[in-house]
Tab-separated table of C-alpha atoms and ligand atoms in Angstrom:
chain	number	residue	atom	x	y	z
A	1	MET	CA	23.616	-9.220	-16.612
A	2	VAL	CA	21.532	-7.350	-14.065
A	3	ASN	CA	23.618	-4.781	-12.187
A	4	LEU	CA	23.566	-4.083	-8.472
A	5	THR	CA	21.446	-0.933	-8.804
A	6	GLU	CA	18.721	-2.840	-10.641
A	7	LYS	CA	18.863	-5.678	-8.099
A	8	ILE	CA	18.416	-3.171	-5.300
A	9	ILE	CA	15.561	-1.381	-7.085
A	10	SER	CA	13.844	-4.739	-7.500
A	11	LEU	CA	14.360	-5.794	-3.883
A	12	CYS	CA	13.099	-2.416	-2.631
A	13	LYS	CA	9.919	-2.682	-4.624
A	14	ARG	CA	9.313	-6.434	-3.939
A	15	ARG	CA	9.886	-6.157	-0.179
A	16	GLY	CA	8.247	-2.793	0.565
A	17	PHE	CA	11.217	-0.438	0.932
A	18	ILE	CA	10.720	2.010	-1.946
A	19	PHE	CA	8.007	2.505	-4.559
A	20	PRO	CA	7.950	4.940	-7.517
A	21	SER	CA	5.768	7.884	-6.640
A	22	SER	CA	2.204	7.921	-8.160
A	23	GLU	CA	2.917	4.587	-9.778
A	24	ILE	CA	-0.703	3.850	-10.741
A	25	TYR	CA	-0.512	7.025	-12.932
A	26	GLY	CA	2.678	5.901	-14.554
A	27	GLY	CA	5.047	7.317	-11.932
A	28	PHE	CA	6.209	10.909	-11.324
A	29	SER	CA	9.722	11.616	-12.456
A	30	SER	CA	12.420	11.344	-9.771
A	31	CYS	CA	9.999	11.146	-6.848
A	32	TYR	CA	9.801	8.044	-4.658
A	33	ASP	CA	7.612	6.790	-1.847
A	34	PHE	CA	9.051	4.933	1.096
A	35	GLY	CA	7.134	1.808	1.980
A	36	PRO	CA	6.716	0.078	5.383
A	37	LEU	CA	10.333	-1.094	5.512
A	38	GLY	CA	11.721	2.032	3.793
A	39	VAL	CA	10.158	4.376	6.369
A	40	GLU	CA	11.512	2.263	9.264
A	41	MET	CA	14.982	2.358	7.749
A	42	LYS	CA	14.849	6.028	7.006
A	43	ASN	CA	13.706	6.727	10.591
A	44	ASN	CA	16.540	4.586	11.939
A	45	ILE	CA	19.122	6.539	9.905
A	46	LYS	CA	17.651	9.865	11.069
A	47	LYS	CA	17.599	8.658	14.715
A	48	ALA	CA	21.256	7.460	14.455
A	49	TRP	CA	22.254	10.883	13.061
A	50	TRP	CA	20.143	12.898	15.569
A	51	ASP	CA	21.445	10.946	18.531
A	52	GLU	CA	25.006	11.282	17.334
A	53	MET	CA	24.664	15.039	17.041
A	54	THR	CA	22.479	16.016	19.975
A	55	LYS	CA	23.299	13.306	22.495
A	56	LEU	CA	26.876	12.175	21.823
A	57	HIS	CA	28.335	15.573	21.093
A	58	GLU	CA	28.471	18.600	23.392
A	59	ASN	CA	26.762	21.892	22.660
A	60	ILE	CA	24.460	20.859	19.831
A	61	VAL	CA	20.754	21.618	19.908
A	62	GLY	CA	17.999	20.809	17.378
A	63	LEU	CA	15.711	22.887	15.245
A	64	ASP	CA	12.781	22.259	12.919
A	65	ALA	CA	12.313	25.323	10.709
A	66	ALA	CA	9.523	25.801	8.098
A	67	ILE	CA	9.991	24.694	4.520
A	68	LEU	CA	8.492	27.892	3.233
A	69	MET	CA	10.480	30.992	4.058
A	70	SER	CA	10.564	34.639	3.002
A	71	PRO	CA	11.897	34.875	-0.593
A	72	ARG	CA	14.378	37.415	0.784
A	73	VAL	CA	16.208	34.506	2.480
A	74	TRP	CA	17.070	33.096	-0.966
A	75	GLN	CA	18.199	36.393	-2.247
A	76	ALA	CA	20.585	36.751	0.702
A	77	SER	CA	21.763	33.137	0.463
A	78	GLY	CA	22.773	33.535	-3.206
A	79	HIS	CA	20.444	30.792	-4.436
A	80	LEU	CA	18.576	33.158	-6.784
A	81	THR	CA	21.834	34.330	-8.378
A	82	ALA	CA	25.124	32.489	-7.944
A	83	GLY	CA	25.317	29.013	-9.449
A	84	PHE	CA	21.677	28.161	-8.845
A	85	ALA	CA	20.304	30.458	-11.527
A	86	ASP	CA	22.784	30.544	-14.367
A	87	GLU	CA	22.557	29.456	-17.925
A	88	LEU	CA	23.892	25.971	-17.600
A	89	VAL	CA	24.600	22.782	-19.411
A	90	GLU	CA	24.694	19.459	-17.634
A	91	CYS	CA	26.591	16.305	-18.462
A	92	LYS	CA	24.167	13.437	-18.964
A	93	VAL	CA	26.728	10.985	-17.623
A	94	CYS	CA	28.475	12.518	-14.556
A	95	HIS	CA	25.792	15.171	-13.912
A	96	LYS	CA	28.300	17.981	-13.440
A	97	ARG	CA	26.907	21.347	-14.499
A	98	PHE	CA	28.928	23.909	-16.321
A	99	LYS	CA	28.446	27.528	-17.091
A	100	ILE	CA	28.448	28.021	-20.791
A	101	SER	CA	31.711	29.924	-20.530
A	102	ASP	CA	33.395	26.958	-18.903
A	103	VAL	CA	32.580	24.468	-21.627
A	104	GLN	CA	35.228	24.094	-24.299
A	105	VAL	CA	33.276	25.350	-27.232
A	106	SER	CA	33.960	28.382	-29.267
A	107	VAL	CA	30.871	30.551	-29.386
A	108	SER	CA	31.561	33.699	-31.290
A	109	LYS	CA	30.115	36.937	-30.030
A	110	ASN	CA	27.594	37.211	-32.853
A	111	SER	CA	26.452	33.585	-32.542
A	112	ASN	CA	24.570	34.134	-29.297
A	113	SER	CA	21.161	33.367	-30.669
A	114	GLU	CA	19.416	30.387	-29.089
A	115	LYS	CA	19.540	28.463	-32.346
A	116	MET	CA	23.295	28.909	-32.755
A	117	LEU	CA	24.001	27.879	-29.230
A	118	LYS	CA	21.937	24.722	-29.648
A	119	LEU	CA	23.936	23.825	-32.756
A	120	LYS	CA	27.277	24.435	-31.043
A	121	PHE	CA	26.371	22.327	-28.019
A	122	GLN	CA	25.305	19.378	-30.107
A	123	ASN	CA	29.021	18.822	-30.769
A	124	SER	CA	30.593	19.666	-27.439
A	125	LYS	CA	31.455	17.196	-24.750
A	126	CYS	CA	31.682	17.286	-20.965
A	127	PRO	CA	35.108	18.666	-19.915
A	128	GLN	CA	35.096	16.334	-16.952
A	129	CYS	CA	34.254	12.930	-18.471
A	130	GLY	CA	33.611	13.481	-22.158
A	131	GLY	CA	29.874	12.649	-21.783
A	132	GLU	CA	27.099	14.186	-23.784
A	133	LEU	CA	25.866	17.571	-22.627
A	134	THR	CA	22.283	18.797	-22.302
A	135	GLN	CA	21.227	21.898	-24.161
A	136	PRO	CA	22.064	25.166	-22.339
A	137	ARG	CA	19.184	26.429	-20.266
A	138	LYS	CA	18.557	29.279	-17.974
A	139	PHE	CA	18.001	27.194	-14.910
A	140	ASN	CA	17.139	27.859	-11.334
A	141	LEU	CA	17.110	24.794	-9.121
A	142	MET	CA	14.701	26.434	-6.690
A	143	MET	CA	11.076	25.236	-6.944
A	144	ARG	CA	8.762	28.169	-7.124
A	145	THR	CA	5.465	28.341	-5.387
A	146	PHE	CA	2.844	30.928	-4.401
A	147	VAL	CA	1.680	31.725	-0.872
A	148	GLY	CA	-1.834	32.883	-0.448
A	149	PRO	CA	-4.748	33.129	-2.883
A	150	VAL	CA	-3.175	35.391	-5.523
A	151	GLU	CA	-0.555	34.017	-7.933
A	152	ASP	CA	1.474	37.114	-8.515
A	153	LYS	CA	5.082	38.134	-8.029
A	154	ALA	CA	4.399	39.530	-4.551
A	155	SER	CA	3.191	36.183	-3.266
A	156	GLN	CA	5.899	34.076	-4.911
A	157	THR	CA	8.383	32.156	-2.829
A	158	TYR	CA	10.365	28.916	-3.078
A	159	LEU	CA	10.480	25.491	-1.497
A	160	ARG	CA	13.829	25.428	0.369
A	161	ALA	CA	16.697	23.989	-1.596
A	162	GLU	CA	18.716	23.296	1.518
A	163	THR	CA	17.542	23.079	5.132
A	164	CYS	CA	20.403	25.150	6.629
A	165	GLN	CA	18.930	28.578	5.797
A	166	GLY	CA	16.295	27.993	8.443
A	167	ILE	CA	19.150	27.553	10.922
A	168	TYR	CA	20.960	30.786	9.922
A	169	VAL	CA	17.842	32.981	10.164
A	170	ASN	CA	17.227	31.502	13.632
A	171	PHE	CA	20.813	31.962	14.795
A	172	GLU	CA	19.969	34.789	17.291
A	173	ASN	CA	16.744	33.065	18.445
A	174	VAL	CA	18.543	29.832	19.349
A	175	LEU	CA	21.601	31.552	20.774
A	176	SER	CA	19.648	33.748	23.151
A	177	SER	CA	16.823	31.327	24.128
A	178	MET	CA	19.268	28.538	24.915
A	179	ARG	CA	21.978	30.825	26.366
A	180	LEU	CA	24.627	29.209	24.246
A	181	LYS	CA	28.276	30.160	23.876
A	182	ILE	CA	30.454	29.675	20.905
A	183	PRO	CA	31.401	27.087	19.708
A	184	PHE	CA	28.015	25.404	19.419
A	185	GLY	CA	25.958	23.613	16.808
A	186	ILE	CA	22.399	23.509	15.495
A	187	ALA	CA	21.181	20.248	13.929
A	188	GLN	CA	18.209	19.884	11.683
A	189	ILE	CA	16.568	17.206	9.562
A	190	GLY	CA	14.017	18.081	6.898
A	191	LYS	CA	12.801	18.108	3.344
A	192	ALA	CA	14.597	19.948	0.576
A	193	PHE	CA	13.553	20.435	-3.027
A	194	ARG	CA	15.643	20.955	-6.151
A	195	ASN	CA	14.399	21.130	-9.708
A	196	GLU	CA	17.305	18.945	-10.870
A	197	ILE	CA	17.890	19.015	-14.636
A	198	THR	CA	18.778	15.339	-14.833
A	199	PRO	CA	17.604	13.335	-11.849
A	200	SER	CA	19.060	9.883	-11.986
A	201	ASN	CA	20.148	6.609	-10.472
A	202	PHE	CA	17.070	5.668	-8.501
A	203	ILE	CA	17.062	7.625	-5.201
A	204	PHE	CA	20.529	9.093	-5.704
A	205	ARG	CA	19.421	12.367	-7.308
A	206	MET	CA	15.775	13.341	-6.723
A	207	ARG	CA	13.722	16.489	-6.805
A	208	GLU	CA	12.312	15.992	-3.297
A	209	PHE	CA	14.629	14.612	-0.632
A	210	GLU	CA	15.550	14.975	3.020
A	211	GLN	CA	18.685	16.462	4.441
A	212	MET	CA	20.405	16.031	7.782
A	213	GLU	CA	22.519	19.156	8.413
A	214	LEU	CA	24.682	20.348	11.259
A	215	GLN	CA	25.785	23.979	11.372
A	216	TRP	CA	28.698	24.440	13.763
A	217	PHE	CA	29.302	28.093	14.720
A	218	CYS	CA	32.858	28.866	15.823
A	219	TYR	CA	35.479	31.496	16.193
A	220	PRO	CA	36.949	32.214	12.702
A	221	LYS	CA	40.464	31.301	13.699
A	222	GLU	CA	39.248	27.871	14.857
A	223	ALA	CA	37.324	27.117	11.696
A	224	ASN	CA	40.058	25.033	10.082
A	225	ARG	CA	40.522	22.878	13.192
A	226	TYR	CA	36.753	22.226	13.445
A	227	PHE	CA	36.540	21.541	9.716
A	228	ASN	CA	39.087	18.711	10.178
A	229	TYR	CA	37.360	17.549	13.345
A	230	TRP	CA	33.935	17.271	11.741
A	231	LYS	CA	35.224	15.607	8.601
A	232	GLN	CA	36.753	12.852	10.794
A	233	GLU	CA	33.649	12.610	13.040
A	234	ARG	CA	31.417	12.093	10.004
A	235	MET	CA	33.687	9.333	8.605
A	236	LYS	CA	33.575	7.633	12.055
A	237	TRP	CA	29.758	7.734	11.990
A	238	TYR	CA	29.599	5.696	8.751
A	239	ASP	CA	32.273	3.373	10.080
A	240	ASN	CA	30.293	2.737	13.318
A	241	LEU	CA	27.254	1.879	11.183
A	242	GLY	CA	29.148	-0.734	9.313
A	243	ILE	CA	29.930	0.881	5.943
A	244	LYS	CA	32.968	-0.860	4.540
A	245	LYS	CA	36.103	1.310	4.785
A	246	GLU	CA	37.141	0.559	1.206
A	247	ASN	CA	33.842	1.956	-0.088
A	248	LEU	CA	34.196	5.380	1.505
A	249	ARG	CA	36.670	8.172	0.771
A	250	LEU	CA	37.158	11.898	1.357
A	251	VAL	CA	37.750	14.120	-1.595
A	252	GLU	CA	38.937	17.714	-1.286
A	253	ILE	CA	37.033	19.922	-3.774
A	254	SER	CA	39.089	22.535	-5.653
A	255	SER	CA	38.172	26.236	-5.459
A	256	LYS	CA	36.790	26.079	-9.031
A	257	GLU	CA	34.335	23.320	-8.254
A	258	ARG	CA	33.198	24.425	-4.754
A	259	ALA	CA	29.696	25.519	-3.918
A	260	HIS	CA	29.331	29.291	-4.071
A	261	TYR	CA	29.324	29.681	-0.251
A	262	ALA	CA	32.254	27.435	0.570
A	263	LYS	CA	35.750	28.545	1.514
A	264	ARG	CA	36.718	24.857	1.788
A	265	GLN	CA	34.775	21.730	0.889
A	266	VAL	CA	35.429	18.054	1.337
A	267	ASP	CA	33.052	15.480	-0.125
A	268	ILE	CA	32.493	12.137	1.528
A	269	GLN	CA	32.140	9.803	-1.382
A	270	TYR	CA	30.690	6.291	-1.519
A	271	LYS	CA	31.543	3.718	-4.167
A	272	PHE	CA	28.141	3.218	-5.730
A	273	PRO	CA	27.609	0.584	-8.486
A	274	PHE	CA	27.772	3.519	-10.913
A	275	GLY	CA	31.017	4.900	-9.485
A	276	TRP	CA	32.311	7.097	-6.643
A	277	GLN	CA	29.737	9.735	-5.792
A	278	GLU	CA	29.182	12.296	-3.032
A	279	ILE	CA	26.936	11.278	-0.166
A	280	GLU	CA	27.887	14.108	2.190
A	281	GLY	CA	29.511	17.494	2.012
A	282	VAL	CA	31.574	19.084	4.734
A	283	HIS	CA	31.922	22.834	4.167
A	284	ASN	CA	33.649	25.713	5.748
A	285	ARG	CA	31.058	28.399	4.862
A	286	GLY	CA	33.078	31.173	6.480
A	287	ASP	CA	30.848	34.093	7.368
A	288	TRP	CA	28.997	34.012	4.022
A	289	ASP	CA	25.643	33.212	5.551
A	290	LEU	CA	25.533	35.302	8.682
A	291	SER	CA	27.055	38.372	7.021
A	292	ASN	CA	24.692	38.211	4.053
A	293	HIS	CA	21.602	37.663	6.253
A	294	SER	CA	22.771	40.595	8.362
A	295	LYS	CA	23.122	42.729	5.274
A	296	TYR	CA	19.785	41.770	3.711
A	297	SER	CA	17.721	41.759	6.905
A	298	GLY	CA	19.306	44.725	8.686
A	299	GLU	CA	19.639	42.634	11.826
A	300	ASN	CA	22.992	42.489	13.579
A	301	LEU	CA	23.974	38.764	13.554
A	302	LYS	CA	27.465	39.296	14.955
A	303	TYR	CA	28.458	37.397	18.052
A	304	GLY	CA	29.948	38.913	21.161
A	305	ASN	CA	29.044	41.301	23.896
A	306	LYS	CA	27.613	44.084	21.888
A	307	ASP	CA	27.391	46.462	24.855
A	308	LYS	CA	31.069	46.370	25.698
A	309	LYS	CA	33.288	48.124	23.187
A	310	ASP	CA	36.488	46.366	24.241
A	311	LYS	CA	35.233	42.849	23.530
A	312	GLU	CA	35.650	41.180	20.136
A	313	ILE	CA	32.506	41.189	18.062
A	314	TYR	CA	32.492	39.049	14.926
A	315	PHE	CA	30.504	36.959	12.510
A	316	PRO	CA	31.089	33.352	13.570
A	317	TYR	CA	32.358	31.003	10.889
A	318	ILE	CA	30.186	28.061	10.058
A	319	ILE	CA	31.343	24.500	9.562
A	320	GLU	CA	28.571	22.519	7.944
A	321	THR	CA	28.067	18.809	7.554
A	322	SER	CA	25.244	18.029	5.091
A	323	VAL	CA	23.967	14.635	4.053
A	324	GLY	CA	20.849	13.432	2.125
A	325	VAL	CA	18.880	10.772	4.040
A	326	GLU	CA	17.895	8.861	0.871
A	327	ARG	CA	21.362	8.946	-0.619
A	328	CYS	CA	22.762	7.660	2.659
A	329	LEU	CA	20.115	4.967	2.748
A	330	PHE	CA	21.015	3.913	-0.772
A	331	ALA	CA	24.713	3.647	0.231
A	332	PHE	CA	23.753	1.488	3.228
A	333	LEU	CA	21.694	-0.780	0.954
A	334	CYS	CA	24.466	-1.154	-1.626
A	335	ASP	CA	27.024	-1.885	1.151
A	336	ALA	CA	24.842	-4.462	2.867
A	337	TYR	CA	23.581	-6.390	-0.208
A	338	GLN	CA	25.074	-9.875	-0.605
A	339	GLU	CA	24.217	-12.763	-2.844
A	340	ILE	CA	25.175	-16.220	-1.781
A	341	ALA	CA	25.245	-18.698	-4.651
A	342	GLY	CA	24.031	-22.091	-3.507
A	343	GLY	CA	22.739	-20.430	-0.299
A	344	ARG	CA	23.446	-20.740	3.402
A	345	THR	CA	20.237	-22.400	4.353
A	346	LYS	CA	19.213	-25.936	3.642
A	347	THR	CA	16.248	-24.810	1.598
A	348	THR	CA	18.281	-23.785	-1.395
A	349	LYS	CA	17.951	-26.730	-3.799
A	350	SER	CA	20.537	-26.048	-6.457
A	351	THR	CA	23.999	-24.496	-6.339
A	352	LYS	CA	22.787	-21.978	-8.945
A	353	GLU	CA	20.038	-20.694	-6.681
A	354	ILE	CA	20.942	-17.458	-5.010
A	355	GLU	CA	20.166	-16.374	-1.443
A	356	ILE	CA	20.087	-12.664	-0.684
A	357	LEU	CA	21.470	-11.429	2.602
A	358	LEU	CA	21.063	-7.790	3.629
A	359	LYS	CA	23.758	-7.299	6.213
A	360	LEU	CA	22.545	-3.959	7.545
A	361	ASP	CA	23.784	-2.726	10.923
A	362	LYS	CA	21.385	-3.537	13.757
A	363	LYS	CA	20.747	0.196	14.305
A	364	ILE	CA	19.800	0.774	10.692
A	365	THR	CA	17.974	-2.408	9.724
A	366	PRO	CA	14.240	-1.894	9.444
A	367	VAL	CA	12.972	-5.077	11.079
A	368	LYS	CA	14.814	-6.198	14.209
A	369	ILE	CA	12.999	-9.426	15.004
A	370	ALA	CA	10.852	-12.038	13.301
A	371	VAL	CA	8.728	-14.445	15.379
A	372	LEU	CA	8.167	-17.797	13.690
A	373	PRO	CA	6.247	-20.869	14.838
A	374	LEU	CA	8.196	-23.940	13.738
A	375	VAL	CA	5.172	-25.263	11.860
A	376	LYS	CA	1.883	-23.663	11.056
A	377	ASN	CA	-0.539	-26.590	11.596
A	378	LYS	CA	0.028	-26.952	15.380
A	379	PRO	CA	-2.419	-24.584	17.138
A	380	ASP	CA	-0.379	-24.680	20.405
A	381	LEU	CA	2.797	-23.521	18.661
A	382	VAL	CA	0.941	-20.808	16.683
A	383	LYS	CA	-0.726	-19.538	19.904
A	384	LYS	CA	2.552	-19.382	21.764
A	385	ALA	CA	4.378	-17.692	18.896
A	386	LYS	CA	1.612	-15.071	18.621
A	387	GLU	CA	1.940	-14.394	22.371
A	388	VAL	CA	5.648	-13.846	21.947
A	389	TYR	CA	4.983	-11.495	19.031
A	390	GLN	CA	2.481	-9.472	21.097
A	391	LEU	CA	4.991	-9.341	23.939
A	392	LEU	CA	7.790	-7.916	21.771
A	393	LYS	CA	5.750	-5.688	19.417
A	394	PRO	CA	5.628	-2.635	21.686
A	395	HIS	CA	9.399	-2.742	22.147
A	396	PHE	CA	10.827	-3.607	18.711
A	397	VAL	CA	9.913	-3.539	15.075
A	398	CYS	CA	8.838	-7.163	14.675
A	399	GLN	CA	7.237	-9.373	12.034
A	400	TYR	CA	5.220	-12.530	12.549
A	401	ASP	CA	5.475	-15.135	9.810
A	402	GLU	CA	3.952	-18.653	9.611
A	403	VAL	CA	3.813	-19.180	5.909
A	404	GLY	CA	6.124	-21.744	4.265
A	405	SER	CA	8.918	-23.934	5.582
A	406	ILE	CA	11.075	-22.562	8.398
A	407	GLY	CA	14.086	-22.410	6.026
A	408	ARG	CA	12.122	-20.373	3.500
A	409	ARG	CA	11.044	-17.981	6.237
A	410	TYR	CA	14.662	-17.504	7.410
A	411	ARG	CA	15.553	-16.632	3.837
A	412	ARG	CA	12.726	-14.158	3.543
A	413	GLN	CA	13.955	-12.420	6.733
A	414	ASP	CA	17.653	-12.527	5.667
A	415	GLU	CA	16.637	-10.731	2.423
A	416	ILE	CA	15.324	-7.743	4.344
A	417	GLY	CA	18.101	-7.732	6.981
A	418	THR	CA	16.032	-8.878	9.971
A	419	PHE	CA	18.572	-9.094	12.818
A	420	PHE	CA	17.105	-12.039	14.859
A	421	CYS	CA	14.676	-14.779	14.051
A	422	LEU	CA	12.865	-16.307	17.052
A	423	THR	CA	11.546	-19.783	16.528
A	424	VAL	CA	8.890	-21.254	18.745
A	425	ASP	CA	9.147	-25.094	18.670
A	426	PHE	CA	7.759	-28.083	20.637
A	427	GLU	CA	10.394	-27.671	23.342
A	428	SER	CA	9.086	-24.117	23.873
A	429	LEU	CA	5.772	-25.505	25.074
A	430	LYS	CA	7.498	-27.447	27.836
A	431	GLN	CA	10.403	-25.142	28.715
A	432	ASN	CA	8.843	-21.661	28.054
A	433	ASP	CA	11.808	-20.788	25.883
A	434	LEU	CA	12.577	-20.382	22.191
A	435	THR	CA	15.458	-20.375	19.717
A	436	ILE	CA	17.195	-17.168	18.728
A	437	ARG	CA	18.937	-17.263	15.337
A	438	TYR	CA	21.597	-14.707	14.537
A	439	ARG	CA	21.267	-13.328	10.964
A	440	ASP	CA	24.962	-13.087	10.103
A	441	THR	CA	26.316	-16.292	11.561
A	442	MET	CA	23.076	-18.383	11.667
A	443	PHE	CA	24.199	-19.415	15.160
A	444	GLN	CA	21.240	-20.517	17.333
A	445	GLU	CA	20.739	-20.619	21.070
A	446	ARG	CA	17.819	-20.931	23.450
A	447	ILE	CA	16.462	-18.138	25.604
A	448	LYS	CA	13.757	-18.262	28.289
A	449	ILE	CA	10.746	-16.197	27.191
A	450	PRO	CA	10.501	-14.105	30.413
A	451	ARG	CA	14.110	-12.876	29.808
A	452	LEU	CA	13.486	-12.011	26.149
A	453	ILE	CA	12.917	-8.281	26.282
A	454	LYS	CA	15.923	-7.616	28.483
A	455	VAL	CA	18.250	-9.858	26.418
A	456	LEU	CA	17.118	-8.456	23.093
A	457	LYS	CA	17.412	-4.900	24.245
A	458	GLU	CA	20.983	-5.593	25.342
A	459	LYS	CA	21.821	-7.328	22.072
A	460	LEU	CA	20.317	-4.530	19.982
A	461	ASP	CA	21.786	-1.765	22.155
A	462	GLU	CA	18.334	-0.303	22.687
B	1	GAP	N1	23.598	22.936	2.706
B	1	GAP	C1	24.604	22.439	1.892
B	1	GAP	C2	24.091	21.583	0.838
B	1	GAP	O1	22.894	21.494	0.624
B	1	GAP	P1	24.826	19.973	-1.104
B	1	GAP	O2	26.211	19.393	-1.436
B	1	GAP	O3	24.161	20.703	-2.185
B	1	GAP	O4	25.060	20.921	0.157
B	1	GAP	C3	24.247	18.112	0.551
B	1	GAP	O5	23.878	18.822	-0.615
B	1	GAP	C4	23.786	16.695	0.457
B	1	GAP	O6	22.396	16.651	0.177
B	1	GAP	C5	24.440	15.862	-0.720
B	1	GAP	O7	25.732	15.362	-0.269
B	1	GAP	C6	23.423	14.784	-0.915
B	1	GAP	O8	23.616	13.763	0.054
B	1	GAP	C7	22.119	15.452	-0.646
B	1	GAP	N2	21.510	15.936	-1.925
B	1	GAP	C8	21.715	17.048	-2.662
B	1	GAP	N3	21.004	17.058	-3.737
B	1	GAP	C9	20.263	15.934	-3.763
B	1	GAP	C10	19.279	15.369	-4.649
B	1	GAP	N4	18.887	16.017	-5.762
B	1	GAP	N5	18.766	14.139	-4.348
B	1	GAP	C11	19.130	13.505	-3.233
B	1	GAP	N6	20.001	14.005	-2.346
B	1	GAP	C12	20.586	15.155	-2.598
């Protein structure tokens, strides 16, 4: 039996959502390219998140920091030391990483040679799920690179492993240039890179991905309140975009398992075909970032009126919400994918034949509208349908399709989640109207062509 992940991988390849990177050279481990529909869907997710943060919330501004930063940033952030650079083993099943000391295996003091460790780990199991462990390795998730023509230590830096560090180092710049007052937020979307030991599950864990991160700066005593607020706001965002409630949950992460910077951490998990997994982290990072960047850079990153002694001056606490665009996209695909045995349309011949329906939210779905002449061999119909397509194309992501029976074409569009199909028929030539078919209900009604743009914009909330 083909499982859901495999079905989605196949659909993504077949219909132009996602391709393996460098495929003609045999692929490139854990990197993926987003095809014509994938890039539209990704852009829609990013727009929905950006609008939510910068338009629908108060006091949030945007930023687009460079991927390459001073290596001192990563010293201050703890990425070159804590967690990110330890000798680790990773479970091949649940992908949790453990320090050697945390794995239940007795390694005697004089058996520390690499060979002995290898032997010991062959027999030990993941403390979390009992899965097989990788060999222990000194591992830093940061991807190293060199800036400038000489490849020496002085020119070495890293591709960022999380986008938020660009926000922290610009805290003062944004605060003063925008004349902001606490509490306020900085939102950013951008690429991040991690040299994952075991990338897996299609686009779930990759080495190059995009993050959408909000850093909310607040008074320390209000951090708990805002932590709870943002956790709920983020759950609402998924809900508004149609993710099924039963497939989403919040999980409080214990102090032992938290990221090195987090005072408190809640994961938003999605029920993927391979189990419940994190899609987003909500963190109370306390003053870890601003105090460390202050210490390492020598700049005073405290907030408050620094000229007046009587006023409180403090490092703001940071509440962070951090989600991977691709992981989020994968969750949306899993949630929307439906197979209808026997089909909904009249074109399905046998009850065993399966129709695919991708019930993506109208904001997320890559193609909003398909324009279809009822039949291909009537030049008047084709001409009119092409005119409609040209009329709509500047306003919406549209496809024009005249190949195959009308039923087959509806099925092709349902499979990629196209929200409306517009059919130009013989009546259209006389009435200057067409049929609009709703993807989820297959309900059809007629609309006059001159009203189309207005009506569709209303229906799509655009
Ligand atoms: N700034 C905090 C931070 O980066 P994280 O929990 O390491 O926290 C946040 O990452 C989100 O980024 C994850 O919930 C996930 O959606 C995404 N992410 C992390 N590593 C990823 C990877 N290797 N591939 C795809 N997405 C990843």
